[in-house]
């Protein structure tokens, strides 16, 4: 709030990143917090690239040379995203958001491959994702519902869904109690709109994937067909 006589307003879309920032602000009082945030953002960006490589490599039971090439190209595709690198180094929550998302996919992949450990790690990761950005609430729910459906509506997946629902209720009750609203104030300051969405999409195509990102998308079908012919 800019006026002490008014109640606080959730004027940011990065609740978890803001809370985490308070840790290094308190620990390194003589260092500009933006430097620490940028360093962590860079580390999280590299972690997301590594997670992408592992995700694609794990699609094969016994990774061969083709699998390693595919994993490398996928990691390079992520690394070539200009906007992702820019925002990861900006000190914002983007690096944390992408890293949590990639890690949650890794855990889900392991669960679907029969590795039963890590279910509660997945829940904690998705709860953190929901706290990092508002759309994380929906993304986390979709991932958990997808896991529940793919696993044949297993009881364990249902427990994860219930646990996530309880966390979500607690988070929204906190927002309502402390801020007086279920959504951040930025939702009202920047209401959704079709034209604005098209602008964001255009910015992503130009600065997000850029030429390096589009080339694999253009060449992939042709290269796949060529490899099938050779095989």
XYZ file of C-alpha atoms in Angstrom:
231
model
C 0.000 0.000 0.000
C 1.174 3.547 -0.702
C -0.917 4.937 2.157
C -0.617 3.518 5.664
C -4.273 4.315 6.322
C -5.371 1.850 3.606
C -5.269 -1.940 3.835
C -2.495 -3.831 1.979
C -3.008 -4.798 -1.648
C -1.450 -7.805 -3.388
C 0.042 -5.665 -6.121
C 2.384 -8.359 -7.462
C 1.867 -11.640 -9.266
C 4.794 -13.432 -7.627
C 3.871 -14.131 -4.000
C 6.383 -16.959 -3.420
C 9.275 -15.163 -5.144
C 8.580 -12.055 -3.043
C 8.630 -14.115 0.156
C 11.861 -15.838 -0.898
C 13.399 -12.474 -1.751
C 13.015 -11.411 1.866
C 15.477 -14.181 2.827
C 18.427 -12.859 0.814
C 17.478 -9.257 1.519
C 17.823 -10.048 5.231
C 20.937 -12.200 4.774
C 22.893 -9.862 2.476
C 22.000 -6.405 3.730
C 24.899 -4.679 1.945
C 24.204 -6.214 -1.479
C 21.616 -4.899 -3.910
C 18.881 -7.608 -3.864
C 18.566 -7.501 -7.654
C 22.047 -9.024 -8.033
C 21.140 -12.072 -5.936
C 17.805 -12.408 -7.723
C 19.502 -12.347 -11.118
C 22.095 -14.920 -10.062
C 19.390 -17.283 -8.794
C 17.373 -16.645 -11.949
C 20.353 -17.673 -14.090
C 20.843 -20.858 -12.055
C 17.159 -21.728 -12.329
C 17.273 -21.092 -16.083
C 20.155 -23.548 -16.453
C 18.252 -26.017 -14.286
C 15.242 -25.777 -16.596
C 17.438 -26.519 -19.620
C 18.893 -29.567 -17.852
C 15.411 -30.727 -16.835
C 14.231 -30.466 -20.443
C 17.161 -32.607 -21.577
C 16.354 -35.251 -18.949
C 12.636 -35.216 -19.771
C 13.203 -35.979 -23.446
C 15.952 -38.501 -22.744
C 13.665 -40.411 -20.366
C 11.096 -40.911 -23.125
C 13.198 -43.923 -24.157
C 13.621 -46.944 -21.911
C 17.208 -47.364 -23.150
C 18.383 -44.009 -24.546
C 20.454 -44.392 -27.695
C 22.301 -41.883 -29.861
C 19.066 -40.679 -31.491
C 17.503 -40.108 -28.082
C 20.479 -38.092 -26.893
C 20.392 -35.984 -30.053
C 16.659 -35.341 -29.579
C 17.229 -34.406 -25.928
C 20.078 -32.072 -26.871
C 18.012 -30.335 -29.555
C 15.125 -29.919 -27.115
C 17.423 -28.393 -24.503
C 18.911 -26.068 -27.134
C 15.400 -25.021 -28.135
C 14.710 -23.924 -24.569
C 18.119 -22.277 -24.268
C 17.509 -20.318 -27.486
C 14.420 -18.606 -26.086
C 15.390 -14.957 -25.934
C 12.522 -13.881 -23.689
C 13.090 -16.765 -21.275
C 16.755 -15.856 -20.850
C 15.931 -12.148 -20.578
C 13.309 -12.557 -17.872
C 15.308 -15.200 -16.001
C 18.091 -12.614 -15.666
C 15.727 -9.754 -14.876
C 15.303 -10.636 -11.212
C 11.651 -11.578 -11.673
C 9.992 -14.884 -10.774
C 10.153 -16.261 -14.327
C 13.156 -18.502 -13.672
C 11.519 -20.025 -10.593
C 8.228 -20.541 -12.432
C 9.793 -22.429 -15.348
C 12.098 -24.481 -13.100
C 9.209 -25.603 -10.879
C 7.110 -26.477 -13.924
C 9.898 -28.527 -15.539
C 10.675 -30.298 -12.270
C 7.000 -31.165 -11.740
C 6.949 -32.756 -15.214
C 10.042 -34.767 -14.299
C 8.410 -36.088 -11.141
C 5.203 -36.942 -13.023
C 7.267 -38.752 -15.653
C 8.971 -40.837 -12.971
C 5.651 -41.696 -11.373
C 4.219 -42.843 -14.704
C 7.332 -44.976 -15.249
C 6.513 -46.904 -12.093
C 8.673 -45.070 -9.581
C 6.250 -44.691 -6.695
C 8.419 -42.334 -4.631
C 8.047 -38.632 -5.046
C 4.267 -38.188 -4.929
C 4.371 -35.793 -2.018
C 7.360 -34.050 -3.590
C 5.112 -33.488 -6.597
C 2.400 -32.029 -4.371
C 4.850 -29.646 -2.717
C 6.244 -28.584 -6.103
C 2.798 -27.904 -7.554
C 1.767 -25.951 -4.455
C 4.899 -23.835 -4.877
C 4.006 -23.394 -8.550
C 0.559 -22.141 -7.551
C 2.155 -19.589 -5.219
C 4.673 -18.375 -7.788
C 2.204 -17.012 -10.334
C -1.635 -16.836 -10.360
C -1.946 -19.087 -13.436
C -0.005 -21.707 -11.492
C -3.240 -22.485 -9.641
C -4.823 -23.689 -12.883
C -1.668 -25.327 -14.291
C -1.103 -27.358 -11.117
C -4.728 -28.496 -11.067
C -4.554 -29.591 -14.716
C -1.364 -31.594 -14.094
C -2.840 -33.363 -11.065
C -6.129 -34.136 -12.826
C -4.152 -35.455 -15.785
C -2.111 -37.716 -13.508
C -5.303 -38.949 -11.833
C -6.889 -39.814 -15.192
C -3.772 -41.437 -16.683
C -3.272 -43.572 -13.582
C -6.826 -44.884 -13.888
C -8.187 -42.666 -11.137
C -5.931 -44.211 -8.516
C -6.516 -43.547 -4.852
C -3.052 -42.063 -4.370
C -3.557 -39.533 -7.174
C -6.928 -38.653 -5.648
C -5.219 -37.998 -2.306
C -2.835 -35.631 -4.079
C -5.789 -33.808 -5.624
C -7.502 -33.497 -2.244
C -4.275 -32.294 -0.632
C -3.832 -29.689 -3.359
C -7.444 -28.591 -2.932
C -6.904 -28.092 0.814
C -3.765 -26.034 0.139
C -5.607 -23.944 -2.436
C -8.449 -23.206 -0.010
C -5.920 -22.152 2.644
C -4.062 -19.919 0.160
C -7.234 -18.185 -1.000
C -8.487 -17.729 2.565
C -5.160 -16.063 3.411
C -5.499 -13.770 0.390
C -9.062 -12.883 1.339
C -8.128 -12.246 4.974
C -4.949 -10.267 4.360
C -5.592 -8.554 1.023
C -9.371 -8.588 0.858
C -9.420 -10.299 -2.550
C -9.098 -13.806 -3.936
C -6.873 -12.652 -6.819
C -3.949 -10.196 -7.012
C -4.786 -6.581 -7.741
C -2.971 -6.915 -11.061
C -5.927 -8.967 -12.294
C -8.067 -5.838 -12.089
C -5.314 -3.476 -13.242
C -4.576 -5.589 -16.354
C -7.876 -7.269 -17.294
C -7.652 -10.026 -19.939
C -8.399 -9.063 -23.531
C -8.178 -10.676 -26.958
C -6.126 -7.944 -28.608
C -3.659 -7.831 -25.716
C -3.358 -11.620 -25.932
C -2.534 -11.393 -29.640
C 0.133 -8.803 -28.857
C 1.692 -11.117 -26.263
C 1.628 -13.960 -28.782
C 3.328 -11.782 -31.396
C 5.981 -10.679 -28.903
C 6.625 -14.319 -28.027
C 7.051 -15.367 -31.652
C 9.461 -12.491 -32.309
C 11.467 -12.357 -29.087
C 10.556 -15.611 -27.380
C 11.468 -18.363 -29.822
C 13.062 -16.102 -32.432
C 14.813 -17.623 -35.445
C 16.726 -20.225 -33.460
C 13.543 -21.431 -31.848
C 11.501 -21.562 -35.042
C 14.087 -23.460 -37.081
C 13.695 -26.753 -35.186
C 9.912 -26.457 -35.463
C 10.194 -25.989 -39.229
C 12.862 -28.627 -39.807
C 11.614 -31.279 -37.374
C 8.863 -32.768 -39.625
C 11.193 -32.988 -42.620
C 14.017 -34.489 -40.600
C 11.653 -37.007 -39.018
C 10.401 -38.091 -42.446
C 13.967 -38.376 -43.731
C 15.027 -40.518 -40.785
C 12.064 -42.846 -41.382
C 13.043 -43.247 -45.036
C 16.636 -44.032 -44.095
C 15.461 -46.538 -41.473
